[in-house]
Amino acid sequence: MTRILIENIIVPYTVGRKTAELDSEALKKARKEISRLLDTDAVGCAVNRRSIDARHKGEVKFVYSVSAEVVASAETASEKGIKVYSEADYSPASGTEKMIGRPVVVGFGPAGMFCALALAAAGYAPIVYERGADVDTRVGDVDALYKPGLLNPASIFQLRAGGAGTFSHVKLTTRINDPLCAYVLKELRSLGAPDDIVTKAKPHVGTDVLREVVRQADAKIRRLGGEIRYNTRVSLINGRFYADGEEIKSDAVVLAVGHSARDTYSELLEGGYSIAPKSFSAGVRIEHLQSEIDRAMYGELAGDEALGHAEYSLSHREGERGVYSFCMCPGGEVVAAASEEGGVVTNGMSRRARDGRNANAAIAVSVLPVDYGNTPAGAIDFQRKLERSAFVFAGSDYSAPVQTVGDLLSGRCGTEPTRVTPTYMDGRVTPCDLTKILPPFITDMLKKGLPVFGRKIKGFDADYVPLTGVETRTSAPVRILRGESFEALGHSGIYPCGEGAGYAGGIMSAAIDGLKVARAIITKYAPNNR
């Protein structure tokens, strides 16, 4: 028997159709297609992926891929243009080298979490050092930021247990095409994520549910013999790593530090590590009424339970510079994501129910190395300058600067957002001129991109739509260089990993990079219990 994948099965949608009915029709069409192409019956048919296509106004379709087993060889299926279904088998064989100490994972975001889970499952009893508190304490610390002036840099939105995703949209989409994607989704489901994440083309967990996933990951690592030590700072001194002053002695130290670990970047640069600047993005958060986005994209079908809230992905490019939507959060809120005192940073968050009044997304513009001097320090300084400028212009109490689209496009400022109320810190925003905070190349691209997006989604660039700044942490601004062994160049036993190291761009790709780094360690070393 061969498991195959039948893709691009179209099921038209009309009001009132239930998901189960749509799935049944997709499976029926898949069986018919298999019979036509291979002249054989299919068994074990199952929905592999389900997505919504609302690109054509007034017409909404569900698009499916279906997996099934057939009595045919893989070669025969391939000859007929059918994709052979393969699922990643993550079970690396252990190496033989003896390891000094236990493997160490620095950081408990998606990369560190999945690296530690894999190492623990393989019998390596990793030690995880997390600078912040456990996820429950972190929630309380973040809530305190909503009281003016109570920023706790040790427990923030962008970093610490669960990563930035613990207070984000927690979408599990990725542009990478890696078989390990399915493995990550199933592992997340086993840790408490919703069942539908394994079939939805745009799976969504929700920040409220992800917190339970983080708790379960913590428990599983401990149950398998690992440790997690919270509130512990790892530092590099004279080429050696220390955890709260105690030297770490290990042949495998994984640096899964997250994209905002600026102090770690500085220590690595001073320690002679090879770090390269890279492109990233910066911009603002845009907010619309979710009901208006639903109507613009679904027409008369807006509000239908089977469709849920509409999502969008927009982009426009001119030469090397692009402007695009990022981290779109249906029914969510714009959150305060500062990681340093005296700086304002925005991010987006949505809960599982996506029941907020507004939709929000980053509208980000490409920042190229030439824009900041082509140095790692220049990249961080560029971000920091924007964040501090936003802090000063908005009133120095972690309020955020806001400007309506109409004001930005016409060169005015001062209009109070009314129709769409900004959600940042329950409305703690100050009308400002964003051109005084963001550099001209960013505001120019915003002015070019917003009307383009408005032609794609009616009302997207309406005058009353608020833009809240600044969004500067879309990805790491640097890359810690590593070789084919996943070890840092010139530093054996040090494994840069995930988004903070510059090798991922979201929850899924970070988790996959964590698995790959764990595999590199597992295949090299024998577990210490042998």
Short mmCIF file of C-alpha atoms in Angstrom, two decimals:
data_model
loop_
_atom_site.label_atom_id
_atom_site.label_comp_id
_atom_site.label_asym_id
_atom_site.label_seq_id
_atom_site.Cartn_x
_atom_site.Cartn_y
_atom_site.Cartn_z
CA MET A 1 0.00 0.00 0.00
CA THR A 2 1.15 3.52 -0.79
CA ARG A 3 -0.14 6.65 0.94
CA ILE A 4 -0.76 9.45 -1.53
CA LEU A 5 -1.91 13.05 -1.39
CA ILE A 6 -4.63 14.43 -3.66
CA GLU A 7 -4.41 18.22 -3.70
CA ASN A 8 -6.47 21.20 -4.82
CA ILE A 9 -9.89 19.67 -4.27
CA ILE A 10 -12.41 22.51 -4.56
CA VAL A 11 -15.66 22.55 -2.59
CA PRO A 12 -17.86 25.64 -3.21
CA TYR A 13 -19.29 27.21 -0.10
CA THR A 14 -22.84 28.41 0.45
CA VAL A 15 -24.53 29.77 3.56
CA GLY A 16 -25.24 27.24 6.26
CA ARG A 17 -22.96 24.42 5.15
CA LYS A 18 -21.22 22.70 8.04
CA THR A 19 -17.56 21.74 8.13
CA ALA A 20 -18.43 18.04 8.38
CA GLU A 21 -20.53 18.29 5.22
CA LEU A 22 -17.74 20.07 3.36
CA ASP A 23 -15.20 17.48 4.49
CA SER A 24 -17.44 14.65 3.34
CA GLU A 25 -17.79 16.16 -0.13
CA ALA A 26 -14.02 16.67 -0.37
CA LEU A 27 -13.35 13.03 0.55
CA LYS A 28 -15.92 11.87 -2.01
CA LYS A 29 -14.24 13.95 -4.74
CA ALA A 30 -10.82 12.62 -3.74
CA ARG A 31 -11.95 9.00 -3.99
CA LYS A 32 -13.42 9.69 -7.42
CA GLU A 33 -10.19 11.31 -8.59
CA ILE A 34 -8.10 8.40 -7.29
CA SER A 35 -10.34 5.92 -9.09
CA ARG A 36 -10.02 7.89 -12.33
CA LEU A 37 -6.24 8.24 -12.19
CA LEU A 38 -5.23 4.86 -10.75
CA ASP A 39 -8.27 2.67 -11.48
CA THR A 40 -8.32 1.52 -7.88
CA ASP A 41 -10.25 2.22 -4.70
CA ALA A 42 -8.81 4.31 -1.88
CA VAL A 43 -8.81 3.36 1.79
CA GLY A 44 -8.14 5.39 4.89
CA CYS A 45 -9.07 8.69 3.25
CA ALA A 46 -8.53 11.65 5.58
CA VAL A 47 -8.47 15.42 5.34
CA ASN A 48 -4.85 16.48 5.31
CA ARG A 49 -5.32 20.25 4.91
CA ARG A 50 -8.28 22.61 4.64
CA SER A 51 -8.13 26.26 3.58
CA ILE A 52 -10.50 29.04 2.54
CA ASP A 53 -10.12 30.86 -0.79
CA ALA A 54 -11.89 34.23 -0.75
CA ARG A 55 -9.80 35.97 -3.40
CA HIS A 56 -12.72 36.40 -5.79
CA LYS A 57 -15.34 38.83 -4.56
CA GLY A 58 -18.63 37.18 -3.69
CA GLU A 59 -17.23 33.66 -4.13
CA VAL A 60 -15.83 31.60 -1.28
CA LYS A 61 -14.36 28.13 -1.76
CA PHE A 62 -12.86 25.55 0.53
CA VAL A 63 -9.67 24.03 -0.84
CA TYR A 64 -8.61 20.58 0.39
CA SER A 65 -5.77 18.15 0.24
CA VAL A 66 -6.69 14.56 1.11
CA SER A 67 -4.41 11.66 2.01
CA ALA A 68 -5.34 8.08 1.21
CA GLU A 69 -3.83 4.60 0.85
CA VAL A 70 -3.97 2.82 -2.52
CA VAL A 71 -2.89 -0.51 -3.96
CA ALA A 72 -0.32 1.02 -6.27
CA SER A 73 3.39 1.64 -6.17
CA ALA A 74 4.90 5.01 -5.43
CA GLU A 75 6.38 5.00 -8.94
CA THR A 76 2.98 4.46 -10.53
CA ALA A 77 1.43 7.27 -8.48
CA SER A 78 4.25 9.63 -9.40
CA GLU A 79 3.88 8.80 -13.09
CA LYS A 80 0.24 9.89 -12.85
CA GLY A 81 1.26 13.20 -11.27
CA ILE A 82 0.11 12.21 -7.80
CA LYS A 83 2.19 13.24 -4.82
CA VAL A 84 3.36 10.40 -2.57
CA TYR A 85 2.61 11.33 1.03
CA SER A 86 5.54 11.20 3.41
CA GLU A 87 5.57 12.18 7.05
CA ALA A 88 8.75 13.06 8.87
CA ASP A 89 10.06 10.35 11.15
CA TYR A 90 11.93 12.13 13.89
CA SER A 91 13.89 9.36 15.57
CA PRO A 92 17.60 10.12 15.14
CA ALA A 93 20.02 7.38 16.13
CA SER A 94 22.34 8.23 19.02
CA GLY A 95 26.01 8.83 18.40
CA THR A 96 28.90 7.28 20.28
CA GLU A 97 31.02 10.17 21.54
CA LYS A 98 30.99 10.70 25.30
CA MET A 99 29.51 14.04 26.31
CA ILE A 100 30.94 16.18 29.08
CA GLY A 101 28.05 17.27 31.24
CA ARG A 102 24.44 17.34 30.13
CA PRO A 103 23.18 19.25 27.10
CA VAL A 104 22.19 22.80 27.98
CA VAL A 105 19.41 24.77 26.29
CA VAL A 106 19.38 28.52 26.85
CA GLY A 107 15.88 29.89 26.33
CA PHE A 108 12.43 28.31 26.48
CA GLY A 109 10.76 29.74 23.40
CA PRO A 110 9.66 27.48 20.51
CA ALA A 111 13.22 26.62 19.43
CA GLY A 112 14.49 25.89 22.93
CA MET A 113 11.30 24.08 23.88
CA PHE A 114 11.36 21.66 20.94
CA CYS A 115 15.10 21.16 21.21
CA ALA A 116 14.72 20.27 24.89
CA LEU A 117 11.71 18.02 24.24
CA ALA A 118 13.65 16.07 21.61
CA LEU A 119 16.74 15.74 23.78
CA ALA A 120 14.68 14.64 26.78
CA ALA A 121 12.74 12.07 24.73
CA ALA A 122 16.03 10.61 23.48
CA GLY A 123 17.37 10.19 27.03
CA TYR A 124 19.79 13.14 27.22
CA ALA A 125 18.24 14.82 30.30
CA PRO A 126 18.82 18.43 29.16
CA ILE A 127 19.00 21.41 31.47
CA VAL A 128 17.02 24.43 30.29
CA TYR A 129 18.02 27.85 31.57
CA GLU A 130 15.28 30.45 31.17
CA ARG A 131 16.01 34.02 32.16
CA GLY A 132 12.41 34.83 32.99
CA ALA A 133 9.82 33.28 35.24
CA ASP A 134 7.51 30.36 34.48
CA VAL A 135 4.57 31.12 32.22
CA ASP A 136 2.06 31.79 35.03
CA THR A 137 4.31 34.30 36.78
CA ARG A 138 5.13 35.86 33.42
CA VAL A 139 1.44 36.52 32.77
CA GLY A 140 1.21 38.53 35.99
CA ASP A 141 4.37 40.49 35.20
CA VAL A 142 3.09 41.39 31.74
CA ASP A 143 -0.26 42.49 33.18
CA ALA A 144 1.65 44.92 35.41
CA LEU A 145 2.92 46.77 32.34
CA TYR A 146 -0.63 48.05 31.89
CA LYS A 147 -0.04 50.14 34.99
CA PRO A 148 2.08 53.14 33.92
CA GLY A 149 5.79 52.67 34.43
CA LEU A 150 5.80 49.08 35.69
CA LEU A 151 7.94 47.47 32.98
CA ASN A 152 9.77 44.38 34.24
CA PRO A 153 12.55 43.68 31.67
CA ALA A 154 13.04 40.21 33.17
CA SER A 155 9.50 39.11 32.27
CA ILE A 156 8.16 40.67 29.09
CA PHE A 157 6.07 40.09 25.97
CA GLN A 158 8.91 39.47 23.54
CA LEU A 159 11.05 37.06 25.57
CA ARG A 160 10.94 34.42 28.31
CA ALA A 161 8.91 31.20 28.81
CA GLY A 162 7.02 30.27 25.66
CA GLY A 163 8.70 32.96 23.58
CA ALA A 164 7.00 35.97 22.05
CA GLY A 165 4.17 33.65 20.95
CA THR A 166 2.91 33.36 24.52
CA PHE A 167 1.51 36.86 24.00
CA SER A 168 0.91 36.85 20.28
CA HIS A 169 -1.43 35.57 17.58
CA VAL A 170 0.05 32.04 17.82
CA LYS A 171 -0.47 31.18 14.19
CA LEU A 172 1.37 28.12 13.01
CA THR A 173 1.77 29.05 9.37
CA THR A 174 5.16 28.97 7.69
CA ARG A 175 6.58 29.41 4.22
CA ILE A 176 9.07 26.60 4.65
CA ASN A 177 8.17 23.23 3.16
CA ASP A 178 9.64 20.79 5.65
CA PRO A 179 8.21 17.37 6.56
CA LEU A 180 8.91 18.21 10.20
CA CYS A 181 6.02 20.69 10.10
CA ALA A 182 3.56 17.82 10.56
CA TYR A 183 5.66 16.47 13.44
CA VAL A 184 5.60 19.84 15.22
CA LEU A 185 1.84 20.21 14.82
CA LYS A 186 1.18 16.75 16.22
CA GLU A 187 3.50 17.36 19.15
CA LEU A 188 1.73 20.64 19.92
CA ARG A 189 -1.61 18.84 19.78
CA SER A 190 -0.32 16.22 22.23
CA LEU A 191 0.62 19.08 24.57
CA GLY A 192 -2.87 20.52 24.58
CA ALA A 193 -3.22 22.55 21.38
CA PRO A 194 -6.57 22.20 19.54
CA ASP A 195 -7.08 19.18 17.27
CA ASP A 196 -7.78 21.33 14.21
CA ILE A 197 -4.23 22.65 13.98
CA VAL A 198 -3.19 19.51 12.08
CA THR A 199 -5.70 20.10 9.24
CA LYS A 200 -6.18 23.85 8.94
CA ALA A 201 -4.00 25.55 6.34
CA LYS A 202 -3.71 28.51 8.72
CA PRO A 203 -3.68 26.81 12.12
CA HIS A 204 -4.24 29.01 15.13
CA VAL A 205 -3.74 28.18 18.80
CA GLY A 206 -4.43 31.43 20.64
CA THR A 207 -2.33 32.96 23.39
CA ASP A 208 -4.67 31.68 26.13
CA VAL A 209 -4.36 28.06 24.95
CA LEU A 210 -0.63 28.29 24.24
CA ARG A 211 0.04 29.00 27.91
CA GLU A 212 -1.28 25.55 28.75
CA VAL A 213 0.90 24.07 25.97
CA VAL A 214 3.95 25.69 27.60
CA ARG A 215 2.97 24.24 30.99
CA GLN A 216 2.60 20.77 29.48
CA ALA A 217 5.94 21.03 27.66
CA ASP A 218 7.59 21.96 30.96
CA ALA A 219 5.99 18.95 32.67
CA LYS A 220 6.96 16.55 29.87
CA ILE A 221 10.61 17.61 29.85
CA ARG A 222 10.79 17.10 33.63
CA ARG A 223 8.97 13.78 33.39
CA LEU A 224 11.56 12.57 30.86
CA GLY A 225 14.47 13.47 33.13
CA GLY A 226 15.20 17.06 32.09
CA GLU A 227 15.29 20.19 34.22
CA ILE A 228 14.07 23.74 33.71
CA ARG A 229 15.61 26.48 35.79
CA TYR A 230 13.69 29.74 35.60
CA ASN A 231 14.89 33.20 36.60
CA THR A 232 18.43 32.23 35.60
CA ARG A 233 20.65 34.48 33.51
CA VAL A 234 23.27 32.88 31.29
CA SER A 235 26.24 35.09 30.47
CA LEU A 236 29.45 34.80 28.49
CA ILE A 237 32.59 35.85 30.38
CA ASN A 238 36.10 35.37 28.99
CA GLY A 239 34.87 32.79 26.51
CA ARG A 240 33.02 30.70 29.10
CA PHE A 241 29.31 30.45 29.85
CA TYR A 242 27.93 30.98 33.33
CA ALA A 243 24.44 30.52 34.77
CA ASP A 244 23.98 33.01 37.62
CA GLY A 245 27.73 32.95 38.23
CA GLU A 246 28.17 29.16 38.06
CA GLU A 247 30.18 27.92 35.09
CA ILE A 248 28.32 25.69 32.65
CA LYS A 249 30.39 22.67 31.69
CA SER A 250 28.83 20.96 28.70
CA ASP A 251 29.86 19.80 25.25
CA ALA A 252 26.51 21.02 23.90
CA VAL A 253 25.17 24.49 24.73
CA VAL A 254 22.19 25.51 22.61
CA LEU A 255 21.64 29.26 22.31
CA ALA A 256 17.89 29.59 21.65
CA VAL A 257 17.77 33.10 23.06
CA GLY A 258 15.04 34.79 20.99
CA HIS A 259 15.16 37.73 18.59
CA SER A 260 15.28 40.42 21.29
CA ALA A 261 18.23 39.12 23.33
CA ARG A 262 20.32 42.21 22.77
CA ASP A 263 22.56 41.71 25.80
CA THR A 264 23.45 38.21 24.56
CA TYR A 265 24.30 39.57 21.11
CA SER A 266 26.64 42.11 22.73
CA GLU A 267 28.38 39.46 24.84
CA LEU A 268 28.86 37.19 21.83
CA LEU A 269 30.30 40.02 19.77
CA GLU A 270 32.74 40.85 22.56
CA GLY A 271 33.57 37.14 22.85
CA GLY A 272 34.69 36.90 19.23
CA TYR A 273 31.66 35.08 17.77
CA SER A 274 30.92 35.61 14.10
CA ILE A 275 27.69 37.60 13.86
CA ALA A 276 26.39 39.06 10.62
CA PRO A 277 23.82 41.82 10.16
CA LYS A 278 20.74 40.87 8.15
CA SER A 279 17.61 42.35 6.71
CA PHE A 280 14.57 42.70 8.94
CA SER A 281 11.45 44.88 8.93
CA ALA A 282 9.93 47.75 10.88
CA GLY A 283 6.68 49.63 10.74
CA VAL A 284 3.36 50.00 12.54
CA ARG A 285 0.25 48.10 13.64
CA ILE A 286 -2.90 48.75 11.64
CA GLU A 287 -6.38 48.13 13.08
CA HIS A 288 -9.78 47.71 11.45
CA LEU A 289 -13.16 46.63 12.69
CA GLN A 290 -13.15 42.86 12.24
CA SER A 291 -16.71 43.03 10.91
CA GLU A 292 -15.56 45.33 8.10
CA ILE A 293 -12.70 43.03 7.14
CA ASP A 294 -15.14 40.10 7.14
CA ARG A 295 -17.55 41.95 4.84
CA ALA A 296 -14.78 43.13 2.54
CA MET A 297 -13.49 39.60 2.04
CA TYR A 298 -16.56 37.37 2.43
CA GLY A 299 -19.32 39.66 1.21
CA GLU A 300 -22.78 38.41 2.14
CA LEU A 301 -21.22 35.32 3.75
CA ALA A 302 -19.57 37.44 6.45
CA GLY A 303 -20.34 36.15 9.91
CA ASP A 304 -21.00 32.58 8.81
CA GLU A 305 -19.83 30.22 11.56
CA ALA A 306 -18.05 27.79 9.23
CA LEU A 307 -15.90 30.57 7.77
CA GLY A 308 -14.92 32.24 11.00
CA HIS A 309 -13.19 35.61 10.84
CA ALA A 310 -11.45 36.65 7.64
CA GLU A 311 -7.67 36.87 7.45
CA TYR A 312 -5.47 38.62 4.92
CA SER A 313 -1.92 38.64 3.62
CA LEU A 314 -0.81 41.66 1.60
CA SER A 315 2.44 42.78 0.03
CA HIS A 316 3.82 45.39 -2.36
CA ARG A 317 7.37 45.74 -3.63
CA GLU A 318 9.34 48.50 -5.30
CA GLY A 319 12.88 47.52 -6.18
CA GLU A 320 14.65 45.97 -3.18
CA ARG A 321 12.16 47.43 -0.74
CA GLY A 322 8.90 45.76 0.24
CA VAL A 323 5.95 46.62 2.45
CA TYR A 324 3.76 43.81 3.67
CA SER A 325 1.29 42.65 6.31
CA PHE A 326 2.68 40.43 9.04
CA CYS A 327 1.25 38.62 12.07
CA MET A 328 -2.39 39.33 11.18
CA CYS A 329 -4.59 38.84 14.25
CA PRO A 330 -8.34 38.45 13.65
CA GLY A 331 -10.40 39.58 16.63
CA GLY A 332 -7.27 40.48 18.55
CA GLU A 333 -5.49 43.41 20.15
CA VAL A 334 -2.30 45.40 19.80
CA VAL A 335 -0.07 44.73 22.79
CA ALA A 336 2.80 46.52 24.47
CA ALA A 337 5.95 44.55 23.71
CA ALA A 338 8.73 46.70 25.15
CA SER A 339 11.79 44.82 26.36
CA GLU A 340 13.87 47.78 27.54
CA GLU A 341 13.04 50.73 29.74
CA GLY A 342 12.42 53.88 27.76
CA GLY A 343 11.26 52.20 24.57
CA VAL A 344 7.86 51.49 22.99
CA VAL A 345 7.32 48.36 20.89
CA THR A 346 4.04 46.98 19.55
CA ASN A 347 3.00 43.45 18.68
CA GLY A 348 -0.29 41.70 17.94
CA MET A 349 -2.16 39.12 20.00
CA SER A 350 -5.35 37.10 19.65
CA ARG A 351 -6.97 34.52 21.87
CA ARG A 352 -8.35 31.21 20.67
CA ALA A 353 -11.89 32.61 20.34
CA ARG A 354 -10.74 35.61 18.28
CA ASP A 355 -13.70 37.46 19.72
CA GLY A 356 -12.25 40.96 19.91
CA ARG A 357 -13.87 43.87 18.07
CA ASN A 358 -10.79 44.74 16.00
CA ALA A 359 -8.51 43.00 13.55
CA ASN A 360 -4.87 44.06 13.57
CA ALA A 361 -1.68 43.36 11.67
CA ALA A 362 1.81 44.72 11.35
CA ILE A 363 2.40 46.74 8.21
CA ALA A 364 6.15 46.36 7.95
CA VAL A 365 8.77 47.75 5.58
CA SER A 366 12.04 46.08 4.62
CA VAL A 367 15.07 47.36 6.51
CA LEU A 368 18.27 46.52 4.64
CA PRO A 369 21.79 46.35 6.09
CA VAL A 370 22.75 49.44 4.08
CA ASP A 371 20.11 51.38 6.05
CA TYR A 372 21.98 51.02 9.34
CA GLY A 373 25.67 50.80 8.45
CA ASN A 374 25.82 47.06 7.74
CA THR A 375 26.98 46.12 11.26
CA PRO A 376 25.31 44.05 14.00
CA ALA A 377 25.58 46.94 16.45
CA GLY A 378 24.07 49.26 13.84
CA ALA A 379 21.07 46.95 13.42
CA ILE A 380 20.28 46.96 17.14
CA ASP A 381 20.88 50.71 17.40
CA PHE A 382 18.44 51.26 14.52
CA GLN A 383 15.68 49.39 16.35
CA ARG A 384 16.46 51.02 19.68
CA LYS A 385 16.40 54.53 18.22
CA LEU A 386 12.90 54.04 16.80
CA GLU A 387 11.61 52.55 20.07
CA ARG A 388 13.01 55.38 22.20
CA SER A 389 11.70 58.00 19.82
CA ALA A 390 8.22 56.45 20.05
CA PHE A 391 8.49 56.50 23.86
CA VAL A 392 9.37 60.19 23.95
CA PHE A 393 6.82 61.38 21.38
CA ALA A 394 3.95 59.42 22.96
CA GLY A 395 4.46 60.74 26.48
CA SER A 396 7.09 58.58 28.20
CA ASP A 397 4.62 56.35 30.08
CA TYR A 398 4.65 53.47 27.56
CA SER A 399 1.77 55.01 25.67
CA ALA A 400 2.15 54.46 21.94
CA PRO A 401 2.15 56.99 19.10
CA VAL A 402 -0.86 56.74 16.78
CA GLN A 403 -1.74 58.38 13.47
CA THR A 404 -4.71 57.81 11.22
CA VAL A 405 -4.14 56.63 7.66
CA GLY A 406 -5.80 59.82 6.39
CA ASP A 407 -3.40 62.00 8.35
CA LEU A 408 -0.33 60.05 7.24
CA LEU A 409 -1.28 60.14 3.56
CA SER A 410 -2.17 63.83 3.59
CA GLY A 411 0.72 65.06 5.75
CA ARG A 412 -1.43 66.02 8.73
CA CYS A 413 -1.37 64.86 12.34
CA GLY A 414 -3.50 65.14 15.45
CA THR A 415 -6.74 63.42 14.40
CA GLU A 416 -8.09 61.26 17.23
CA PRO A 417 -9.12 57.76 16.10
CA THR A 418 -12.83 57.38 16.74
CA ARG A 419 -14.55 54.81 14.54
CA VAL A 420 -11.82 52.24 15.21
CA THR A 421 -10.62 52.54 18.80
CA PRO A 422 -6.96 51.50 19.23
CA THR A 423 -6.62 48.49 21.52
CA TYR A 424 -3.03 49.14 22.64
CA MET A 425 -3.06 49.10 26.45
CA ASP A 426 -6.81 49.72 26.46
CA GLY A 427 -6.44 52.84 24.34
CA ARG A 428 -3.34 54.41 25.87
CA VAL A 429 -2.22 56.11 22.66
CA THR A 430 -1.12 59.63 21.74
CA PRO A 431 -1.76 61.21 18.31
CA CYS A 432 1.64 61.85 16.76
CA ASP A 433 3.31 62.47 13.42
CA LEU A 434 4.84 59.09 12.56
CA THR A 435 7.14 60.75 10.02
CA LYS A 436 8.96 62.31 13.00
CA ILE A 437 9.52 58.85 14.54
CA LEU A 438 10.11 56.53 11.57
CA PRO A 439 12.73 57.21 8.87
CA PRO A 440 11.54 58.49 5.47
CA PHE A 441 12.15 55.21 3.64
CA ILE A 442 9.66 53.49 5.96
CA THR A 443 6.95 56.15 5.90
CA ASP A 444 7.33 56.57 2.12
CA MET A 445 6.73 52.84 1.60
CA LEU A 446 3.76 52.93 3.98
CA LYS A 447 2.28 55.75 1.91
CA LYS A 448 2.79 53.74 -1.28
CA GLY A 449 1.60 50.41 0.07
CA LEU A 450 -1.56 51.42 1.93
CA PRO A 451 -3.48 52.60 -1.18
CA VAL A 452 -2.41 49.42 -2.99
CA PHE A 453 -3.80 47.35 -0.13
CA GLY A 454 -6.97 49.45 -0.17
CA ARG A 455 -7.59 48.41 -3.76
CA LYS A 456 -7.37 44.77 -2.70
CA ILE A 457 -9.49 45.04 0.47
CA LYS A 458 -12.20 47.72 0.47
CA GLY A 459 -11.72 50.19 3.30
CA PHE A 460 -8.24 49.02 4.22
CA ASP A 461 -6.81 52.53 3.69
CA ALA A 462 -9.83 54.46 4.96
CA ASP A 463 -8.98 57.82 6.50
CA TYR A 464 -10.15 56.83 9.98
CA VAL A 465 -8.01 53.66 10.25
CA PRO A 466 -5.40 53.97 13.06
CA LEU A 467 -1.71 53.13 12.76
CA THR A 468 0.03 52.46 16.09
CA GLY A 469 3.82 52.47 16.35
CA VAL A 470 6.34 51.14 16.44
CA GLU A 471 6.72 47.54 15.32
CA THR A 472 10.44 46.75 15.29
CA ARG A 473 10.76 43.10 16.35
CA THR A 474 9.42 41.20 13.34
CA SER A 475 12.60 39.08 13.26
CA ALA A 476 16.16 39.03 14.51
CA PRO A 477 18.32 41.83 13.06
CA VAL A 478 21.44 39.62 13.11
CA ARG A 479 22.55 36.05 12.44
CA ILE A 480 24.96 34.11 14.66
CA LEU A 481 26.91 32.23 12.04
CA ARG A 482 27.13 28.44 12.27
CA GLY A 483 28.49 25.62 10.14
CA GLU A 484 27.02 22.41 8.74
CA SER A 485 27.33 20.80 12.19
CA PHE A 486 25.02 23.56 13.53
CA GLU A 487 27.89 24.74 15.79
CA ALA A 488 28.93 28.38 15.90
CA LEU A 489 31.84 29.13 13.60
CA GLY A 490 35.06 28.69 15.54
CA HIS A 491 33.28 27.65 18.74
CA SER A 492 32.82 23.92 19.10
CA GLY A 493 29.91 22.80 21.27
CA ILE A 494 27.95 26.06 20.94
CA TYR A 495 24.77 25.70 18.88
CA PRO A 496 23.01 28.93 17.79
CA CYS A 497 19.37 28.03 17.30
CA GLY A 498 16.05 29.44 16.22
CA GLU A 499 14.78 32.91 15.48
CA GLY A 500 17.14 34.70 17.84
CA ALA A 501 20.13 33.17 16.07
CA GLY A 502 18.73 34.28 12.71
CA TYR A 503 17.66 30.86 11.42
CA ALA A 504 13.87 31.06 11.74
CA GLY A 505 11.01 33.46 11.26
CA GLY A 506 8.12 32.28 13.40
CA ILE A 507 6.90 29.59 15.76
CA MET A 508 6.97 26.72 13.26
CA SER A 509 10.36 27.42 11.70
CA ALA A 510 11.86 28.06 15.14
CA ALA A 511 10.52 24.76 16.47
CA ILE A 512 11.87 22.91 13.44
CA ASP A 513 15.29 24.50 13.86
CA GLY A 514 15.24 23.37 17.49
CA LEU A 515 14.57 19.81 16.34
CA LYS A 516 17.40 19.96 13.82
CA VAL A 517 19.88 21.22 16.40
CA ALA A 518 18.77 18.49 18.81
CA ARG A 519 19.30 15.92 16.06
CA ALA A 520 22.84 17.22 15.47
CA ILE A 521 23.62 16.71 19.17
CA ILE A 522 21.91 13.32 19.40
CA THR A 523 23.66 11.87 16.36
CA LYS A 524 27.05 12.99 17.67
CA TYR A 525 26.89 12.06 21.35
CA ALA A 526 25.75 9.09 23.36
CA PRO A 527 23.28 9.71 26.20
CA ASN A 528 24.98 10.05 29.57
CA ASN A 529 22.95 7.21 31.02
CA ARG A 530 24.75 4.61 28.89
#
